[in-house]
Short mmCIF file of the N, C-alpha and C atoms (twelve columns), coordinates in Angstrom:
data_MODEL
# 
_entry.id   MODEL 
# 
loop_
_atom_site.group_PDB 
_atom_site.id 
_atom_site.type_symbol 
_atom_site.label_atom_id 
_atom_site.label_alt_id 
_atom_site.label_comp_id 
_atom_site.label_asym_id 
_atom_site.label_seq_id 
_atom_site.Cartn_x 
_atom_site.Cartn_y 
_atom_site.Cartn_z 
_atom_site.pdbx_PDB_model_num 
ATOM 1   N N  . ALA A 1  29.497 105.131 83.892  1 
ATOM 2   C CA . ALA A 1  28.757 104.052 84.127  1 
ATOM 3   C C  . ALA A 1  29.509 102.693 83.945  1 
ATOM 4   N N  . GLY A 2  30.135 102.645 82.767  1 
ATOM 5   C CA . GLY A 2  31.068 101.548 82.454  1 
ATOM 6   C C  . GLY A 2  31.818 102.146 81.348  1 
ATOM 7   N N  . CYS A 3  31.463 101.929 80.064  1 
ATOM 8   C CA . CYS A 3  32.107 102.635 79.022  1 
ATOM 9   C C  . CYS A 3  31.302 103.787 78.508  1 
ATOM 10  N N  . ASN A 4  30.071 104.032 79.058  1 
ATOM 11  C CA . ASN A 4  29.238 105.143 78.656  1 
ATOM 12  C C  . ASN A 4  29.222 106.258 79.667  1 
ATOM 13  N N  . SER A 5  29.045 107.488 79.377  1 
ATOM 14  C CA . SER A 5  28.847 108.637 80.261  1 
ATOM 15  C C  . SER A 5  27.289 108.834 80.547  1 
ATOM 16  N N  . PHE A 6  26.961 109.328 81.622  1 
ATOM 17  C CA . PHE A 6  25.480 109.604 81.848  1 
ATOM 18  C C  . PHE A 6  25.417 110.962 82.615  1 
ATOM 19  N N  . LEU A 7  24.005 111.407 82.603  1 
ATOM 20  C CA . LEU A 7  23.794 112.567 83.363  1 
ATOM 21  C C  . LEU A 7  22.401 112.429 83.742  1 
ATOM 22  N N  . SER A 8  22.080 112.989 84.938  1 
ATOM 23  C CA . SER A 8  20.864 112.859 85.692  1 
ATOM 24  C C  . SER A 8  20.540 114.095 86.828  1 
ATOM 25  N N  . LYS A 9  19.552 114.386 86.963  1 
ATOM 26  C CA . LYS A 9  19.343 115.343 88.005  1 
ATOM 27  C C  . LYS A 9  19.281 114.509 89.345  1 
ATOM 28  N N  . ILE A 10 19.899 115.093 90.310  1 
ATOM 29  C CA . ILE A 10 19.903 114.337 91.684  1 
ATOM 30  C C  . ILE A 10 19.189 115.421 92.699  1 
ATOM 31  N N  . LEU A 11 18.381 114.908 93.396  1 
ATOM 32  C CA . LEU A 11 17.719 115.859 94.508  1 
ATOM 33  C C  . LEU A 11 18.191 115.331 95.960  1 
ATOM 34  N N  . LEU A 12 18.923 116.277 96.732  1 
ATOM 35  C CA . LEU A 12 19.128 115.961 98.091  1 
ATOM 36  C C  . LEU A 12 17.976 116.188 99.070  1 
ATOM 37  N N  . LEU A 13 17.678 115.330 99.812  1 
ATOM 38  C CA . LEU A 13 16.586 115.280 100.847 1 
ATOM 39  C C  . LEU A 13 16.976 115.522 102.272 1 
ATOM 40  N N  . ASN A 14 16.200 115.606 103.113 1 
ATOM 41  C CA . ASN A 14 16.385 115.681 104.504 1 
ATOM 42  C C  . ASN A 14 16.861 114.339 105.069 1 
ATOM 43  N N  . ASP A 15 17.723 114.478 106.035 1 
ATOM 44  C CA . ASP A 15 18.220 113.188 106.727 1 
ATOM 45  C C  . ASP A 15 18.995 112.393 105.619 1 
ATOM 46  N N  . HIS A 16 19.759 112.859 104.808 1 
ATOM 47  C CA . HIS A 16 20.675 112.175 103.971 1 
ATOM 48  C C  . HIS A 16 19.960 111.507 102.732 1 
ATOM 49  N N  . GLY A 17 18.626 111.869 102.590 1 
ATOM 50  C CA . GLY A 17 17.966 111.100 101.414 1 
ATOM 51  C C  . GLY A 17 18.425 111.619 100.148 1 
ATOM 52  N N  . ILE A 18 18.254 110.945 99.168  1 
ATOM 53  C CA . ILE A 18 18.583 111.262 97.864  1 
ATOM 54  C C  . ILE A 18 17.635 110.646 96.758  1 
ATOM 55  N N  . SER A 19 17.437 111.530 95.795  1 
ATOM 56  C CA . SER A 19 16.492 110.884 94.644  1 
ATOM 57  C C  . SER A 19 17.371 111.174 93.401  1 
ATOM 58  N N  . ILE A 20 17.491 110.123 92.344  1 
ATOM 59  C CA . ILE A 20 18.255 110.220 91.333  1 
ATOM 60  C C  . ILE A 20 17.030 109.985 90.192  1 
ATOM 61  N N  . ALA A 21 17.031 110.958 89.377  1 
ATOM 62  C CA . ALA A 21 15.825 110.989 88.356  1 
ATOM 63  C C  . ALA A 21 16.234 109.927 87.329  1 
ATOM 64  N N  . GLN A 22 15.078 109.342 86.956  1 
ATOM 65  C CA . GLN A 22 15.317 108.347 85.817  1 
ATOM 66  C C  . GLN A 22 14.350 108.881 84.689  1 
ATOM 67  N N  . PRO A 23 14.518 108.680 83.474  1 
ATOM 68  C CA . PRO A 23 15.768 107.836 82.920  1 
ATOM 69  C C  . PRO A 23 16.913 108.920 82.871  1 
ATOM 70  N N  . LEU A 24 18.045 108.321 82.699  1 
ATOM 71  C CA . LEU A 24 19.200 109.005 82.717  1 
ATOM 72  C C  . LEU A 24 19.629 109.324 81.348  1 
ATOM 73  N N  . ALA A 25 20.293 110.456 80.986  1 
ATOM 74  C CA . ALA A 25 20.762 110.869 79.692  1 
ATOM 75  C C  . ALA A 25 21.984 110.173 79.493  1 
ATOM 76  N N  . MET A 26 22.183 109.291 78.427  1 
ATOM 77  C CA . MET A 26 23.425 108.522 78.362  1 
ATOM 78  C C  . MET A 26 23.978 108.642 76.940  1 
ATOM 79  N N  . THR A 27 25.338 108.253 76.783  1 
ATOM 80  C CA . THR A 27 25.884 108.049 75.477  1 
ATOM 81  C C  . THR A 27 25.419 106.664 75.081  1 
ATOM 82  N N  . MET A 28 25.576 106.141 73.903  1 
ATOM 83  C CA . MET A 28 25.068 104.853 73.461  1 
ATOM 84  C C  . MET A 28 26.136 103.967 72.861  1 
ATOM 85  N N  . MET A 29 27.409 103.859 73.614  1 
ATOM 86  C CA . MET A 29 28.421 103.072 73.095  1 
ATOM 87  C C  . MET A 29 28.095 101.657 73.421  1 
ATOM 88  N N  . ALA A 30 28.501 100.655 72.720  1 
ATOM 89  C CA . ALA A 30 28.344 99.230  73.171  1 
ATOM 90  C C  . ALA A 30 29.306 98.862  74.155  1 
ATOM 91  N N  . CYS A 31 28.899 98.208  75.096  1 
ATOM 92  C CA . CYS A 31 29.888 97.980  76.313  1 
ATOM 93  C C  . CYS A 31 29.703 96.377  76.459  1 
ATOM 94  N N  . THR A 32 30.904 95.909  76.724  1 
ATOM 95  C CA . THR A 32 30.984 94.316  77.100  1 
ATOM 96  C C  . THR A 32 30.664 94.104  78.604  1 
ATOM 97  N N  . GLY A 33 30.225 92.902  78.699  1 
ATOM 98  C CA . GLY A 33 29.918 92.666  80.093  1 
ATOM 99  C C  . GLY A 33 28.650 93.134  80.681  1 
ATOM 100 N N  . GLU A 34 28.476 92.743  82.009  1 
ATOM 101 C CA . GLU A 34 27.123 93.057  82.667  1 
ATOM 102 C C  . GLU A 34 27.393 94.216  83.556  1 
ATOM 103 N N  . GLY A 35 28.628 94.664  83.937  1 
ATOM 104 C CA . GLY A 35 28.930 95.752  84.742  1 
ATOM 105 C C  . GLY A 35 28.051 97.013  84.781  1 
ATOM 106 N N  . GLU A 36 27.896 97.533  83.429  1 
ATOM 107 C CA . GLU A 36 27.153 98.782  83.282  1 
ATOM 108 C C  . GLU A 36 25.656 98.630  83.624  1 
ATOM 109 N N  . LYS A 37 25.154 97.548  83.037  1 
ATOM 110 C CA . LYS A 37 23.830 97.246  83.418  1 
ATOM 111 C C  . LYS A 37 23.570 97.075  85.043  1 
ATOM 112 N N  . THR A 38 24.468 96.274  85.610  1 
ATOM 113 C CA . THR A 38 24.306 96.212  87.152  1 
ATOM 114 C C  . THR A 38 24.270 97.618  87.717  1 
ATOM 115 N N  . PHE A 39 25.281 98.395  87.380  1 
ATOM 116 C CA . PHE A 39 25.517 99.789  87.955  1 
ATOM 117 C C  . PHE A 39 24.179 100.469 87.856  1 
ATOM 118 N N  . LEU A 40 23.660 100.666 86.649  1 
ATOM 119 C CA . LEU A 40 22.559 101.429 86.319  1 
ATOM 120 C C  . LEU A 40 21.227 100.925 87.183  1 
ATOM 121 N N  . GLU A 41 21.055 99.541  87.150  1 
ATOM 122 C CA . GLU A 41 19.953 99.049  87.994  1 
ATOM 123 C C  . GLU A 41 20.166 99.355  89.320  1 
ATOM 124 N N  . THR A 42 21.373 99.256  89.900  1 
ATOM 125 C CA . THR A 42 21.624 99.637  91.372  1 
ATOM 126 C C  . THR A 42 21.196 101.026 91.628  1 
ATOM 127 N N  . LEU A 43 21.522 101.953 90.772  1 
ATOM 128 C CA . LEU A 43 21.300 103.414 90.949  1 
ATOM 129 C C  . LEU A 43 19.776 103.671 91.188  1 
ATOM 130 N N  . LYS A 44 18.930 102.672 90.705  1 
ATOM 131 C CA . LYS A 44 17.534 102.921 90.779  1 
ATOM 132 C C  . LYS A 44 17.128 102.648 92.225  1 
ATOM 133 N N  . ASN A 45 17.786 101.901 93.000  1 
ATOM 134 C CA . ASN A 45 17.582 101.587 94.476  1 
ATOM 135 C C  . ASN A 45 18.183 102.506 95.416  1 
ATOM 136 N N  . ILE A 46 18.982 103.475 95.114  1 
ATOM 137 C CA . ILE A 46 19.621 104.446 95.858  1 
ATOM 138 C C  . ILE A 46 18.633 105.314 96.617  1 
ATOM 139 N N  . ASN A 47 18.609 105.603 98.027  1 
ATOM 140 C CA . ASN A 47 17.614 106.383 98.397  1 
ATOM 141 C C  . ASN A 47 18.329 107.254 99.601  1 
ATOM 142 N N  . LYS A 48 19.506 106.879 99.865  1 
ATOM 143 C CA . LYS A 48 20.294 107.611 101.087 1 
ATOM 144 C C  . LYS A 48 21.749 107.700 100.640 1 
ATOM 145 N N  . TYR A 49 22.247 108.679 101.231 1 
ATOM 146 C CA . TYR A 49 23.697 108.917 100.832 1 
ATOM 147 C C  . TYR A 49 24.604 109.288 102.211 1 
ATOM 148 N N  . GLY A 50 25.841 109.162 102.292 1 
ATOM 149 C CA . GLY A 50 26.538 109.656 103.311 1 
ATOM 150 C C  . GLY A 50 27.996 109.999 102.895 1 
ATOM 151 N N  . VAL A 51 28.715 110.919 103.594 1 
ATOM 152 C CA . VAL A 51 30.002 111.272 103.026 1 
ATOM 153 C C  . VAL A 51 30.775 111.100 104.484 1 
ATOM 154 N N  . SER A 52 31.961 110.337 104.361 1 
ATOM 155 C CA . SER A 52 32.738 110.265 105.625 1 
ATOM 156 C C  . SER A 52 34.144 109.811 105.075 1 
ATOM 157 N N  . ASN A 53 35.225 110.420 105.714 1 
ATOM 158 C CA . ASN A 53 36.702 109.975 105.265 1 
ATOM 159 C C  . ASN A 53 36.729 110.014 103.991 1 
ATOM 160 N N  . GLU A 54 36.428 111.262 103.141 1 
ATOM 161 C CA . GLU A 54 36.604 111.547 101.863 1 
ATOM 162 C C  . GLU A 54 35.996 110.461 100.869 1 
ATOM 163 N N  . LYS A 55 34.758 109.791 101.433 1 
ATOM 164 C CA . LYS A 55 34.222 108.607 100.581 1 
ATOM 165 C C  . LYS A 55 32.771 109.026 100.676 1 
ATOM 166 N N  . LEU A 56 32.187 108.869 99.479  1 
ATOM 167 C CA . LEU A 56 30.701 108.974 99.208  1 
ATOM 168 C C  . LEU A 56 30.173 107.650 99.158  1 
ATOM 169 N N  . THR A 57 29.145 107.355 100.198 1 
ATOM 170 C CA . THR A 57 28.479 105.894 100.135 1 
ATOM 171 C C  . THR A 57 27.107 106.194 99.749  1 
ATOM 172 N N  . LEU A 58 26.559 105.418 98.839  1 
ATOM 173 C CA . LEU A 58 25.133 105.473 98.393  1 
ATOM 174 C C  . LEU A 58 24.394 104.165 98.985  1 
ATOM 175 N N  . PHE A 59 23.251 104.386 99.510  1 
ATOM 176 C CA . PHE A 59 22.627 103.277 100.395 1 
ATOM 177 C C  . PHE A 59 21.214 103.039 99.680  1 
ATOM 178 N N  . GLN A 60 20.670 101.867 100.067 1 
ATOM 179 C CA . GLN A 60 19.426 101.573 99.946  1 
ATOM 180 C C  . GLN A 60 18.881 101.362 101.387 1 
ATOM 181 N N  . ASN A 61 18.041 102.143 101.786 1 
ATOM 182 C CA . ASN A 61 17.746 102.224 103.263 1 
ATOM 183 C C  . ASN A 61 19.003 102.322 104.110 1 
ATOM 184 N N  . ASP A 62 19.418 101.391 104.929 1 
ATOM 185 C CA . ASP A 62 20.720 101.334 105.562 1 
ATOM 186 C C  . ASP A 62 21.795 100.484 105.083 1 
ATOM 187 N N  . ILE A 63 21.648 100.011 103.915 1 
ATOM 188 C CA . ILE A 63 22.393 98.996  103.299 1 
ATOM 189 C C  . ILE A 63 23.354 99.827  102.243 1 
ATOM 190 N N  . PRO A 64 24.636 99.655  102.494 1 
ATOM 191 C CA . PRO A 64 25.518 100.506 101.562 1 
ATOM 192 C C  . PRO A 64 25.540 99.626  100.121 1 
ATOM 193 N N  . LEU A 65 25.272 100.278 99.068  1 
ATOM 194 C CA . LEU A 65 25.350 99.557  97.760  1 
ATOM 195 C C  . LEU A 65 26.598 100.018 97.014  1 
ATOM 196 N N  . MET A 66 26.997 101.278 97.103  1 
ATOM 197 C CA . MET A 66 28.178 101.709 96.311  1 
ATOM 198 C C  . MET A 66 28.888 102.794 97.216  1 
ATOM 199 N N  . ILE A 67 30.155 102.671 97.048  1 
ATOM 200 C CA . ILE A 67 31.258 103.505 97.628  1 
ATOM 201 C C  . ILE A 67 32.267 104.083 96.783  1 
ATOM 202 N N  . PHE A 68 32.234 105.385 96.833  1 
ATOM 203 C CA . PHE A 68 33.204 106.122 95.806  1 
ATOM 204 C C  . PHE A 68 34.274 106.874 96.666  1 
ATOM 205 N N  . ALA A 69 35.445 106.881 96.143  1 
ATOM 206 C CA . ALA A 69 36.626 107.582 96.768  1 
ATOM 207 C C  . ALA A 69 37.368 108.307 95.618  1 
ATOM 208 N N  . LYS A 70 37.867 109.455 96.116  1 
ATOM 209 C CA . LYS A 70 38.699 110.217 95.174  1 
ATOM 210 C C  . LYS A 70 39.889 109.446 94.774  1 
ATOM 211 N N  . ARG A 71 40.259 109.406 93.605  1 
ATOM 212 C CA . ARG A 71 41.422 108.891 93.260  1 
ATOM 213 C C  . ARG A 71 42.728 109.549 93.512  1 
ATOM 214 N N  . LYS A 72 43.618 108.950 94.255  1 
ATOM 215 C CA . LYS A 72 44.985 109.612 94.730  1 
ATOM 216 C C  . LYS A 72 45.819 109.645 93.584  1 
ATOM 217 N N  . THR A 73 46.255 110.793 93.173  1 
ATOM 218 C CA . THR A 73 47.300 110.905 91.803  1 
ATOM 219 C C  . THR A 73 48.854 111.004 92.353  1 
# 
């Protein structure tokens, strides 16, 4: 999430729907800045996902909120 690790159940639904269970199980390290708080708040709004060109995109309805790509080593 930032400096903490988290764990949650994820349910994949029809038509690329997704449900991320709340609350998340997390480590409790103190983190600087607002990035982790913003990331966790954004996860609450995710309700769709897509995979394309080796990227995972998480959406709120049809608005992309997060895009993840595999690191190239």
